C-alpha positions as YAML, in Angstrom:
chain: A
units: angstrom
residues:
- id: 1
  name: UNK
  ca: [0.00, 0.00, 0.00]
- id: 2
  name: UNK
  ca: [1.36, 3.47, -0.97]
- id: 3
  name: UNK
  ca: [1.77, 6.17, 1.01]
- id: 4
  name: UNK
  ca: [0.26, 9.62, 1.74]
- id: 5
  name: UNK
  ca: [2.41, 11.07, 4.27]
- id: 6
  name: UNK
  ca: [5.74, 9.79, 6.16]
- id: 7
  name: UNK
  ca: [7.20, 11.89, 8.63]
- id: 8
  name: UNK
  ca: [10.96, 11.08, 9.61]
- id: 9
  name: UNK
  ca: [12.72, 12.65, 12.40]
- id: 10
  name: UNK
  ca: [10.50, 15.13, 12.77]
- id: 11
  name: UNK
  ca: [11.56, 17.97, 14.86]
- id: 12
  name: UNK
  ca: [9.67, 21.22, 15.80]
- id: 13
  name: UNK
  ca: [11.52, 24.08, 18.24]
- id: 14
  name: UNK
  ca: [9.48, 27.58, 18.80]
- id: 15
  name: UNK
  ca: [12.22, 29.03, 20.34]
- id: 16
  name: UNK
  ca: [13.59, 27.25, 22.83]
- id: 17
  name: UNK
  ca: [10.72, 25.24, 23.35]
- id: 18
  name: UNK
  ca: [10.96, 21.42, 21.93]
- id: 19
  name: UNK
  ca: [7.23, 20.97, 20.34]
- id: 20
  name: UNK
  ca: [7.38, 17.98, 18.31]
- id: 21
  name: UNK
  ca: [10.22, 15.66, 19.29]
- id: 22
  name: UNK
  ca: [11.61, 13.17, 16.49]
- id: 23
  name: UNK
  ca: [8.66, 11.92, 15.95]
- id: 24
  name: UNK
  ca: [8.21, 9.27, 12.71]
- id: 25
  name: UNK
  ca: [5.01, 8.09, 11.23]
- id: 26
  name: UNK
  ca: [3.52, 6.32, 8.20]
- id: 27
  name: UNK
  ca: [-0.03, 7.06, 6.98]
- id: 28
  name: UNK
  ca: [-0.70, 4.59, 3.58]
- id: 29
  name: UNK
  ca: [-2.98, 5.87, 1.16]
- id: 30
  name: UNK
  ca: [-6.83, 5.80, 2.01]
- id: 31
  name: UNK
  ca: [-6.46, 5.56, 6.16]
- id: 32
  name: UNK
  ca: [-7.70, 7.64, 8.55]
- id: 33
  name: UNK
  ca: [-5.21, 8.67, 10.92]
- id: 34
  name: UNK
  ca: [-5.23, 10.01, 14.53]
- id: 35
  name: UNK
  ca: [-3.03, 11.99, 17.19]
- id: 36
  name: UNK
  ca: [-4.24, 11.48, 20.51]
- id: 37
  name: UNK
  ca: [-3.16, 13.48, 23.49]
- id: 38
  name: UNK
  ca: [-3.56, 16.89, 25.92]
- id: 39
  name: UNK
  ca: [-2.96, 20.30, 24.94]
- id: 40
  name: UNK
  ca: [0.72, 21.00, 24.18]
- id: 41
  name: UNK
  ca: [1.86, 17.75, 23.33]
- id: 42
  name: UNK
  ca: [2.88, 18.92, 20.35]
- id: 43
  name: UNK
  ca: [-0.32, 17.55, 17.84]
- id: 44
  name: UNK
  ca: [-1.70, 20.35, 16.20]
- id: 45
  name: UNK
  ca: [2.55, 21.50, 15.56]
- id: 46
  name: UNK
  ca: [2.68, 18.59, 13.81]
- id: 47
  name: UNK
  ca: [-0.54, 19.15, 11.42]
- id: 48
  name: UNK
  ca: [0.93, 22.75, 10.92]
- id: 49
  name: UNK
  ca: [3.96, 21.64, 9.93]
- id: 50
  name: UNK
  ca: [2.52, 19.07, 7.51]
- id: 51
  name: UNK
  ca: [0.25, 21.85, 5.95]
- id: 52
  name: UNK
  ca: [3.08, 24.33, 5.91]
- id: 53
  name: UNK
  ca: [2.64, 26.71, 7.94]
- id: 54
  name: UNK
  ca: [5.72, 25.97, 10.21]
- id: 55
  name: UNK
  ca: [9.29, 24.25, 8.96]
- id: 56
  name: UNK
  ca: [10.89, 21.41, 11.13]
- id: 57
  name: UNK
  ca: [13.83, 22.15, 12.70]
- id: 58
  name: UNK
  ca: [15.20, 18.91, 11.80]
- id: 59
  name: UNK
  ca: [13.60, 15.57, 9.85]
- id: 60
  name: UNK
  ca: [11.38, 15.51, 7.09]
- id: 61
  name: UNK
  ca: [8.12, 15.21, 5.54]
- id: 62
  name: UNK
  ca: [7.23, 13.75, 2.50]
- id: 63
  name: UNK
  ca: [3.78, 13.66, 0.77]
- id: 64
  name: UNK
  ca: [3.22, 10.88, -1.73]
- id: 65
  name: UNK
  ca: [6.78, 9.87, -1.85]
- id: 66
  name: UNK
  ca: [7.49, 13.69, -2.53]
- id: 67
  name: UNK
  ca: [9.72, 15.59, 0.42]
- id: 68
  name: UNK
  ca: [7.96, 18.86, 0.83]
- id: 69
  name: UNK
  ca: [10.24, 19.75, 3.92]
- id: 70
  name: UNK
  ca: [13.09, 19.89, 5.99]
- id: 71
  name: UNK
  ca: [15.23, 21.55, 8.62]
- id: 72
  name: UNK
  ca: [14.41, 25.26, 8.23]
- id: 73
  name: UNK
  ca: [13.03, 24.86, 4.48]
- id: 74
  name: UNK
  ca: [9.45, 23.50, 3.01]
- id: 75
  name: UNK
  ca: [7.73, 24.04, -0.11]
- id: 76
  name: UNK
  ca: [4.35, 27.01, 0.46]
- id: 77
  name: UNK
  ca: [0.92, 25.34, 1.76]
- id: 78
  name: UNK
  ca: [-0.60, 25.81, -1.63]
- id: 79
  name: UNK
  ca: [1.65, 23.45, -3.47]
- id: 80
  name: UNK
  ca: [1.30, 20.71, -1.24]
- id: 81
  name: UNK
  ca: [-2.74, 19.71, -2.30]
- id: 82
  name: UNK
  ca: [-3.17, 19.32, 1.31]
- id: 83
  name: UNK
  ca: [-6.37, 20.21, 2.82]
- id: 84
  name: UNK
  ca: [-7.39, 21.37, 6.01]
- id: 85
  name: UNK
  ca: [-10.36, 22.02, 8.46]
- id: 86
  name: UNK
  ca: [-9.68, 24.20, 11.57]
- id: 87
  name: UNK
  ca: [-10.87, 23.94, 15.16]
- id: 88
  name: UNK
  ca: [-13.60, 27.39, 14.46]
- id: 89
  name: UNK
  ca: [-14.44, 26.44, 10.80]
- id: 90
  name: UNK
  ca: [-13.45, 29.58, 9.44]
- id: 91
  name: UNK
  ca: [-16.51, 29.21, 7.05]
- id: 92
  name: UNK
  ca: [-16.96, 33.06, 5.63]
- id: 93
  name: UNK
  ca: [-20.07, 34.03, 6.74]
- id: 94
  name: UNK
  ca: [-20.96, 37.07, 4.48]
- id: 95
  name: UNK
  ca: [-20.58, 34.18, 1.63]
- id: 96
  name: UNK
  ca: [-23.14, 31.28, 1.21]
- id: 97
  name: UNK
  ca: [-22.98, 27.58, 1.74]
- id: 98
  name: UNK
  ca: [-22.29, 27.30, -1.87]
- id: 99
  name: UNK
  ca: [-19.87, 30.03, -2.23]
- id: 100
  name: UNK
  ca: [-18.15, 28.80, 0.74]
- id: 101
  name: UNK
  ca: [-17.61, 25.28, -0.97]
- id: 102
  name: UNK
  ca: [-16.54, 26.76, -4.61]
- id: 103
  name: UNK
  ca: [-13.96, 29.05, -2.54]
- id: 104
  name: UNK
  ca: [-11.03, 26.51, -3.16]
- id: 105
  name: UNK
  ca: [-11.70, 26.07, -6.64]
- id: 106
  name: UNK
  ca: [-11.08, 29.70, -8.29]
- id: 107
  name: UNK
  ca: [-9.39, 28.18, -11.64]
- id: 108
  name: UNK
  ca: [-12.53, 25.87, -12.61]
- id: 109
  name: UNK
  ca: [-14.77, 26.99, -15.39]
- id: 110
  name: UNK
  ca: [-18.07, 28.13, -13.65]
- id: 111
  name: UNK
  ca: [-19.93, 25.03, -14.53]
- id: 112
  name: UNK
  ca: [-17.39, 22.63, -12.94]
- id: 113
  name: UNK
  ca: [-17.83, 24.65, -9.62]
- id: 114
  name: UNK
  ca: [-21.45, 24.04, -9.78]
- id: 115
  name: UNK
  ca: [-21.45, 20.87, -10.74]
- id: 116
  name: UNK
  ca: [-18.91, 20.03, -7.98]
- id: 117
  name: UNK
  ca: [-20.44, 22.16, -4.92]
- id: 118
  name: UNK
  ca: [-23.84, 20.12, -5.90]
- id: 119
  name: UNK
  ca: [-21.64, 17.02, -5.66]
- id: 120
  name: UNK
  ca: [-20.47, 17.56, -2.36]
- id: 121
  name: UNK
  ca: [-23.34, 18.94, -0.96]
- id: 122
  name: UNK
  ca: [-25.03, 15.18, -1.88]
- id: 123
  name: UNK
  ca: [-21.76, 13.41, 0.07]
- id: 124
  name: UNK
  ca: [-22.16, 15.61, 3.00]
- id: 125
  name: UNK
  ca: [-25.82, 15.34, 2.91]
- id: 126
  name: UNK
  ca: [-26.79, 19.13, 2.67]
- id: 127
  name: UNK
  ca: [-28.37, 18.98, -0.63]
- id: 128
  name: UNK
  ca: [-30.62, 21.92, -1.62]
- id: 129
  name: UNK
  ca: [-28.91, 24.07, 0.86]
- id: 130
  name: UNK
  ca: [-26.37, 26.01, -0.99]
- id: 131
  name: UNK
  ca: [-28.36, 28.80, -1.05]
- id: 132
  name: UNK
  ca: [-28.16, 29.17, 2.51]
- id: 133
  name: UNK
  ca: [-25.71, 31.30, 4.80]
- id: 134
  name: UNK
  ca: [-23.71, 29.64, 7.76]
- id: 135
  name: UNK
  ca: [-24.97, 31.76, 10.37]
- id: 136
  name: UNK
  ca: [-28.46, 30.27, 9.44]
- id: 137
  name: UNK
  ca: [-27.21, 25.96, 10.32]
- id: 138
  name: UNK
  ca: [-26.87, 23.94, 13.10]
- id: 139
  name: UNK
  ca: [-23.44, 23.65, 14.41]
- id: 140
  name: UNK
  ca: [-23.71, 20.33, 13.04]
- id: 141
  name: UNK
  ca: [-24.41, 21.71, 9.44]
- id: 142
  name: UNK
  ca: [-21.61, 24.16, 9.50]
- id: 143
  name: UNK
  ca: [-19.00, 20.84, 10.29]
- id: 144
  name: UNK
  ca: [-20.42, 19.78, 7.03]
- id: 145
  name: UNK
  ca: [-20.05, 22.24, 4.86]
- id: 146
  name: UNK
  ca: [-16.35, 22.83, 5.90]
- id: 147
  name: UNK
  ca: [-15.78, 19.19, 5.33]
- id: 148
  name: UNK
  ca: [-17.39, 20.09, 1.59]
- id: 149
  name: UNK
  ca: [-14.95, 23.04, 1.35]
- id: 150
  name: UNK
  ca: [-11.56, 21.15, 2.25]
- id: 151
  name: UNK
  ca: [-12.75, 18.27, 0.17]
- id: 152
  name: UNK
  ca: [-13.66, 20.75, -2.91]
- id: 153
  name: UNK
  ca: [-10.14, 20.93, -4.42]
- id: 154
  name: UNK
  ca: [-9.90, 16.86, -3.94]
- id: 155
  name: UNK
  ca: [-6.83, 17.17, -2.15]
- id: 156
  name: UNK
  ca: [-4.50, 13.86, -1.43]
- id: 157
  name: UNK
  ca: [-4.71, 14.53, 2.06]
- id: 158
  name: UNK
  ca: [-7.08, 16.17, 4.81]
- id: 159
  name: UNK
  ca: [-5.68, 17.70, 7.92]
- id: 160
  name: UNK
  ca: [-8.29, 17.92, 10.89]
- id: 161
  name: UNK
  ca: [-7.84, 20.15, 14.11]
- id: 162
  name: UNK
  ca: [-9.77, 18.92, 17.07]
- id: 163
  name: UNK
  ca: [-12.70, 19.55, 13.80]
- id: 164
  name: UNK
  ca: [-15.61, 18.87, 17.26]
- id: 165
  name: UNK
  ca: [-14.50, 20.76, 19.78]
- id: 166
  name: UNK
  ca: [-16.62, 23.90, 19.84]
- id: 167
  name: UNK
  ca: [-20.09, 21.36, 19.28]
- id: 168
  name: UNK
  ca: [-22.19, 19.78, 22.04]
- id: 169
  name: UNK
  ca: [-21.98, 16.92, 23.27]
- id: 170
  name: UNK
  ca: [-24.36, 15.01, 21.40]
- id: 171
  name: UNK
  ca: [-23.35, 15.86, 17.53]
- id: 172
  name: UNK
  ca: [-19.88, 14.83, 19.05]
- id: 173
  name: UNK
  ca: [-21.17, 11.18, 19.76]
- id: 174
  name: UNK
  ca: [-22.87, 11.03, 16.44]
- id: 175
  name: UNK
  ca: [-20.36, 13.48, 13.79]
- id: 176
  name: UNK
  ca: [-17.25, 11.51, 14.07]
- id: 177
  name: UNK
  ca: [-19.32, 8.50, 12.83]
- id: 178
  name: UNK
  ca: [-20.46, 10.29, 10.07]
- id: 179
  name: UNK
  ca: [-17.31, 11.84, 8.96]
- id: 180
  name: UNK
  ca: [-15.36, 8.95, 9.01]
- id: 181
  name: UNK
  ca: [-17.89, 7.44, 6.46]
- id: 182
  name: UNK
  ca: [-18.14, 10.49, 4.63]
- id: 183
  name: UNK
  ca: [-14.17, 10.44, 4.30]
- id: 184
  name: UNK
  ca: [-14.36, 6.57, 2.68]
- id: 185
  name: UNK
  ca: [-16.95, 7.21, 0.35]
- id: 186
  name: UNK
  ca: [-14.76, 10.25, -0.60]
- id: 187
  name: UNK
  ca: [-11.55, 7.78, -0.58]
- id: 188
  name: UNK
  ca: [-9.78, 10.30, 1.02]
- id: 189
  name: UNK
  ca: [-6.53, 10.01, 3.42]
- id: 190
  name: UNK
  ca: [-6.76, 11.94, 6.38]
- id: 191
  name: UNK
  ca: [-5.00, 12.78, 9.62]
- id: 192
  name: UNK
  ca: [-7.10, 14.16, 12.52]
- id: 193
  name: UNK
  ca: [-5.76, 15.66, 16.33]
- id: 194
  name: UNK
  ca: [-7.55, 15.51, 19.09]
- id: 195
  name: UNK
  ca: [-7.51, 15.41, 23.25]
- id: 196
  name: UNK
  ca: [-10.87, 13.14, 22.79]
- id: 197
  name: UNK
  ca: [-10.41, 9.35, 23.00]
- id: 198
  name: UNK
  ca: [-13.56, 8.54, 22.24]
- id: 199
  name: UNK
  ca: [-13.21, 10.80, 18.66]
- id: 200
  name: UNK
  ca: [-10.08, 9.20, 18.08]
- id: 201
  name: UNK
  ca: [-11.07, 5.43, 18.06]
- id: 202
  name: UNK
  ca: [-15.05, 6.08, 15.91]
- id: 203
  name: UNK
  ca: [-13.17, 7.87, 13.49]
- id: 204
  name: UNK
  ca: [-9.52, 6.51, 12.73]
- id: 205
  name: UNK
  ca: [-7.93, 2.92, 11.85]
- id: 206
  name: UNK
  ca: [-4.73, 4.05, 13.20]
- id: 207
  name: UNK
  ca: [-4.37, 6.11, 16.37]
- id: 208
  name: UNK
  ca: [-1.25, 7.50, 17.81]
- id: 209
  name: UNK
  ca: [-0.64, 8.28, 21.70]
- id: 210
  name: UNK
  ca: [1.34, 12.01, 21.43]
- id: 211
  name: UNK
  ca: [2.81, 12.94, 25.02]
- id: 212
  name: UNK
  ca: [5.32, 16.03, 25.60]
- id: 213
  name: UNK
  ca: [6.20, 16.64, 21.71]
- id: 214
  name: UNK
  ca: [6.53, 12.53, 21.22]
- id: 215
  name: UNK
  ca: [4.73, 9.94, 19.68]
- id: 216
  name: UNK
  ca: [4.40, 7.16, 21.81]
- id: 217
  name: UNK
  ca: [2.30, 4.56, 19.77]
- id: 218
  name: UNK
  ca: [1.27, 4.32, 16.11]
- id: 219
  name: UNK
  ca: [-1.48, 1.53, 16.15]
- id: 220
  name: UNK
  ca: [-4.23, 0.39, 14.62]
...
């Protein structure tokens, strides 16, 4: 089985501060990863650094056989076809759902982005609401339609930070079903932090135990 993403030695510092401490990984094609653990064990350094938006201090990582960083260097987030979904959405709420979806896909011919929003609206199962603006879904709904959005641009890999955090309690017993499932049908890799245990094994088939910067277990 090919892989997505390998991480080798990977090293974070902020300063003087060790956040992610040689910490190696495998993530084949198709799998649903997770990084279990508190706040500040160095999880969400690691998804940042695999998007792009930090360099390791030392180690690598390498997307599809491809290595897109290494100490003090990595290629910019857009180049990577990485997607991600943050911890508050950041859905633009002056633009609706549909607008929100077609964001990440400025370069397709207008039909295309129609054709594809309506797509994803069916796998996330918010069809005939694209006409609708976030402000006016359930928390639940919202989750969706940023799932839609990373999923848009069909990258090869979707980051996830702590994606059910800010909902209640019960659409985080039921969402993390539903995502995972949505995710498969999608046949997308994906690699998902969070403090939850209870996310981490309904969603992923492999689930890593991150404690002070290191990963401790890398299991299915």
């Amino acid at each position: 089985m090919s892989e997505s993403l390998s991480l080798v030695d990977l090293t974070v510092r902020f300063g003087e501060t060790l956040a992610v401490d040689n910490v190696n990984l495998r993530l084949p094609t198709g799998v649903i990863g997770c990084l279990l653990g508190p706040s500040g064990c160095g999880k969400t350094s690691i998804l940042r650094t695999v998007a792009g938006f930090e360099s390791p201090g030392a180690g690598v990582v390498r997307l599809h056989g491809d290595t897109v960083a290494g100490a003090g260097w990595g290629h910019p987030p857009e180049q990577r076809r990485v997607g991600m979904i943050f911890q508050d959405l950041a859905l633009f709420p002056h633009l609706t759902v549909a607008d929100n979806i077609a964001f990440g896909l400025p370069r397709k011919p207008a039909e295309a982005r129609r054709q594809r929003v309506q797509e994803l609206l069916e796998l996330v199962g918010l069809p005939g609401m694209g006409k609708r603006y976030p402000h006016h879904m359930s928390g639940g709904q919202q989750q969706r339609v940023a799932i839609a959005r990373a999923l848009a641009p069909r990258p090869d890999i979707l980051l996830l930070d702590e994606p059910f955090s800010s909902l209640d309690v019960e659409l985080r017993e039921t969402l993390p079903r539903e995502l995972r499932d949505i995710l498969r049908e999608a046949e997308t890799t994906a690699l998902l932090v969070t403090h939850d245990q209870a996310e981490a094994f309904a969603m992923a088939d492999i689930v890593g135990v991150m404690q002070a910067g290191r990963l401790h277990q890398w299991d299915t």
